[in-house]
Amino acid sequence: MESTGQIARCRLLILDDEELFRQAAALFADIARKAVDRKGVFYVALSGGSTPKKLYSLLAERYKDSIPWSDTQIFFGDERCVPPDDPESNYRMINEALLSKTDIPTSNIHRMKGEVNPHTAAAEYECELAKAFHLTGDEIPEFDLMLLGMGEEGHTASIFPGSGALFDETRLTVPNYVEKLDSYRLTLTPPVIKNAGHIVVLVTGEKKADALKHALSDAYNPKSYPIQIVRHTKGRVTWMVDPSAAAYIKDTADVCAFC
Ligand code: 6PG
């Protein structure tokens, strides 16, 4: 089933899982090729968790020879504060599902170092961003594609409800203490996320239905639903959700015209 709600610069696609990940992979490849054709480089920030694993596997399976990996710069939207070989590591999941199956140069993979002190790792990542994007002064990197997921309570990247990262408008990457997890995470900040040319939010499963309804329909309240920060992106937003996650979205009238 597919239903689209065309809102200015924003799309809501409700797709069965197989079609959702097929279209997500095709969109990823299209944005990559157009970015490289236009400026010789494709900057992408990948999301972690479990949802995007199917996308990464599909990219490895169907696009490993057609995406310009040598001109692709891979960054991470967030990372758990664990070593790169830890089962919880987003890098480990993404490397196993995708990166290790492509010929992308290792120098193009910019890992958040979950194994070091979070404050040090965040500062180092900001240097990594500045170098790769050739930033000067207080410039903000502009990703061609920012892949995001959404937690059951509406977090995105590692920006959780009420957490400090939500209010950081000056840094590019921060260590974010997450009370409910009693642990630190590393995360890109809202200014970086909102500066992306295209944000794709992948949401599947009935457990996300309540948060998705609030995220798409409620008045702007990112303290409760951090994913709502995408409403203020300067680029495009494509929500790709499955029918289970969209259970409370009866039609596009339920989706406020927030883009
Ligand atoms: C992470 C992610 C996070 C994720 C959501 C959804 O490190 O966990 O970056 O923002 O997108 O938590 O996770 P699932 O896809 O596992 O439901």
XYZ file of C-alpha atoms and ligand atoms in Angstrom:
276
model
C 0.000 0.000 0.000
C 1.341 3.423 -0.782
C -0.112 6.705 0.241
C 1.611 10.001 -0.226
C 0.959 13.264 1.465
C 2.598 15.959 -0.580
C 3.398 18.859 1.729
C 5.700 21.681 0.742
C 9.242 20.194 0.730
C 7.952 17.300 2.722
C 6.691 13.886 1.704
C 5.053 11.155 3.730
C 5.272 7.765 2.037
C 3.381 4.902 3.655
C 4.822 1.752 2.102
C 4.924 -1.938 2.851
C 8.358 -2.886 4.141
C 9.759 -4.446 0.959
C 8.726 -1.454 -1.138
C 9.806 0.984 1.571
C 13.408 -0.244 1.595
C 13.458 -0.643 -2.204
C 12.441 2.993 -2.620
C 14.787 4.131 0.143
C 17.725 2.439 -1.571
C 16.787 3.950 -4.932
C 16.481 7.417 -3.340
C 19.857 7.018 -1.599
C 21.518 6.085 -4.911
C 19.787 8.922 -6.774
C 20.885 11.551 -4.247
C 24.413 10.129 -4.276
C 24.757 10.201 -8.046
C 23.277 13.690 -8.381
C 25.560 15.072 -5.657
C 28.671 13.637 -7.294
C 27.558 14.817 -10.756
C 26.949 18.304 -9.336
C 29.985 18.798 -7.105
C 32.146 15.715 -7.183
C 31.327 14.506 -3.677
C 28.392 12.935 -1.797
C 28.184 13.607 1.925
C 25.895 11.265 3.854
C 25.188 10.755 7.568
C 23.952 7.243 8.333
C 21.557 6.338 11.128
C 22.000 3.425 13.493
C 19.619 1.188 15.378
C 17.921 -1.755 13.678
C 15.513 -0.218 11.150
C 18.025 0.888 8.496
C 19.869 -2.466 8.429
C 17.577 -3.688 5.622
C 18.406 -0.545 3.640
C 22.136 -1.015 4.092
C 21.907 -4.680 3.054
C 19.909 -3.705 -0.045
C 22.452 -1.052 -0.988
C 25.242 -3.623 -0.685
C 23.276 -6.154 -2.702
C 21.935 -3.973 -5.529
C 23.970 -0.753 -5.648
C 27.504 -1.677 -4.669
C 28.677 -1.131 -8.261
C 26.488 1.865 -9.142
C 26.951 4.247 -6.225
C 30.121 6.365 -6.587
C 31.682 5.114 -3.339
C 35.103 6.642 -4.051
C 33.423 10.081 -4.039
C 31.204 9.287 -1.046
C 32.041 10.570 2.437
C 30.370 8.443 5.106
C 29.538 10.000 8.457
C 27.397 8.765 11.344
C 24.424 10.571 12.846
C 25.205 9.167 16.262
C 27.060 6.418 18.064
C 26.867 4.523 21.271
C 29.836 4.965 23.618
C 31.192 1.500 22.992
C 34.122 0.048 20.989
C 33.614 -0.402 17.236
C 33.407 -4.182 17.578
C 30.739 -4.047 20.284
C 27.342 -5.577 19.336
C 25.747 -2.216 20.257
C 28.011 -0.229 17.922
C 26.236 1.514 15.028
C 29.519 1.472 13.136
C 29.759 -2.292 13.529
C 26.210 -2.821 12.186
C 26.744 -0.472 9.240
C 30.169 -1.872 8.419
C 28.905 -5.459 8.456
C 25.723 -4.703 6.459
C 27.206 -2.281 3.918
C 30.646 -0.721 4.130
C 32.667 -3.950 4.217
C 30.823 -5.075 1.048
C 31.749 -2.027 -1.023
C 35.053 -0.682 -2.330
C 34.697 2.573 -0.414
C 38.133 3.824 0.648
C 38.574 3.543 4.417
C 39.662 7.195 4.433
C 36.112 8.063 3.329
C 34.604 6.478 6.436
C 34.480 8.901 9.354
C 33.704 6.868 12.453
C 32.611 8.383 15.742
C 35.034 6.916 18.291
C 32.683 5.383 20.814
C 35.604 3.792 22.588
C 37.176 7.023 23.822
C 36.063 9.637 26.323
C 32.772 11.054 24.934
C 33.908 14.673 25.288
C 37.146 13.925 23.454
C 35.370 11.886 20.790
C 32.842 14.661 20.126
C 35.562 17.292 19.789
C 37.549 15.047 17.458
C 34.457 14.463 15.321
C 33.914 18.169 14.947
C 37.472 18.421 13.624
C 36.747 15.526 11.267
C 33.662 17.339 9.957
C 35.534 20.610 9.540
C 38.298 18.893 7.590
C 36.053 16.834 5.315
C 33.671 19.709 4.578
C 36.454 22.320 4.393
C 34.614 24.399 6.976
C 35.861 27.794 8.086
C 34.769 29.749 11.145
C 31.353 28.693 12.449
C 30.137 27.166 9.186
C 27.755 24.212 9.492
C 28.346 21.122 7.314
C 25.652 20.523 4.696
C 24.993 16.841 4.213
C 23.451 15.863 0.889
C 21.577 13.117 2.723
C 20.838 12.726 6.430
C 19.334 9.329 7.259
C 17.369 9.342 10.509
C 15.332 6.891 12.522
C 12.904 7.559 15.324
C 12.704 5.917 18.712
C 9.460 4.779 20.334
C 9.389 7.974 22.356
C 10.280 10.266 19.469
C 14.055 10.621 19.744
C 16.238 10.807 16.682
C 19.963 10.280 16.299
C 20.904 10.352 19.980
C 18.831 13.418 20.732
C 16.424 12.175 23.373
C 13.463 14.039 24.903
C 14.654 16.712 27.301
C 18.337 15.857 26.814
C 20.987 18.537 26.532
C 21.812 17.915 22.869
C 18.360 19.125 21.911
C 19.205 22.698 22.863
C 22.741 22.890 21.521
C 22.749 25.427 18.713
C 26.519 26.010 18.604
C 28.280 22.653 18.481
C 28.347 20.208 15.563
C 28.753 17.038 17.620
C 28.199 16.569 21.346
C 28.414 13.938 24.044
C 24.838 13.568 25.209
C 23.989 12.018 28.567
C 20.784 9.997 28.162
C 19.113 9.584 31.542
C 16.839 6.699 30.537
C 19.873 4.755 29.338
C 22.120 6.002 32.136
C 24.828 6.385 29.538
C 26.432 8.842 27.170
C 25.884 8.830 23.433
C 27.634 10.798 20.680
C 25.347 12.703 18.340
C 25.229 15.271 15.594
C 23.370 18.325 16.842
C 20.117 19.901 15.587
C 21.897 22.620 13.552
C 23.751 19.959 11.536
C 20.655 17.807 11.063
C 18.538 20.786 9.991
C 21.176 21.925 7.493
C 20.931 18.783 5.359
C 19.827 18.982 1.746
C 17.583 15.947 2.149
C 16.483 14.188 5.315
C 15.026 10.691 5.005
C 13.302 9.378 8.128
C 12.715 5.622 8.217
C 10.061 4.451 10.695
C 8.618 0.946 10.883
C 6.670 -1.124 13.377
C 3.584 -0.684 15.539
C 5.652 0.371 18.554
C 6.441 3.632 16.734
C 2.788 4.395 15.855
C 2.023 6.590 18.858
C 5.202 8.652 18.597
C 4.788 9.000 14.835
C 1.283 10.337 15.201
C 2.463 12.954 17.711
C 5.566 13.763 15.679
C 3.562 14.439 12.529
C 0.379 15.909 13.962
C 1.153 17.762 17.182
C 2.183 21.364 17.518
C 5.952 21.856 17.453
C 7.291 20.419 20.697
C 10.775 18.969 20.127
C 11.438 18.773 23.856
C 8.954 15.921 23.901
C 9.416 14.735 20.319
C 12.986 15.577 19.175
C 12.304 14.157 15.697
C 10.163 17.259 15.120
C 13.357 19.261 14.599
C 13.164 18.107 10.972
C 10.277 20.547 10.573
C 12.866 23.311 10.444
C 15.173 21.710 7.976
C 16.246 23.935 5.134
C 16.058 21.091 2.635
C 13.606 18.333 1.862
C 12.155 15.768 4.249
C 10.931 12.354 3.147
C 9.217 10.256 5.785
C 9.193 6.599 4.760
C 6.977 4.632 7.114
C 5.253 1.280 7.021
C 1.506 0.759 7.655
C 2.109 -0.508 11.218
C 3.942 2.666 12.204
C 1.293 4.724 10.385
C -1.601 2.965 12.143
C -2.820 6.244 13.691
C -2.266 8.305 10.544
C -5.578 7.948 8.816
C -4.743 10.260 5.943
C -2.548 13.169 5.100
C -5.042 15.453 6.885
C -3.496 13.977 10.047
C -0.154 15.335 8.985
C 0.265 18.975 9.776
C 1.728 21.006 6.942
C 4.912 21.656 8.864
C 7.575 21.695 6.228
C 20.562 4.657 17.468
C 19.925 5.428 16.347
C 18.605 5.932 16.790
C 17.595 5.080 16.062
C 16.310 5.000 16.825
C 15.420 3.918 16.216
O 21.772 4.772 17.685
O 19.801 3.887 18.083
O 20.665 6.244 15.655
O 18.325 7.268 16.594
O 17.379 5.604 14.767
O 16.627 4.655 18.163
O 16.056 2.690 16.426
P 15.461 1.340 15.768
O 15.643 1.481 14.301
O 16.337 0.260 16.360
O 14.022 1.245 16.172
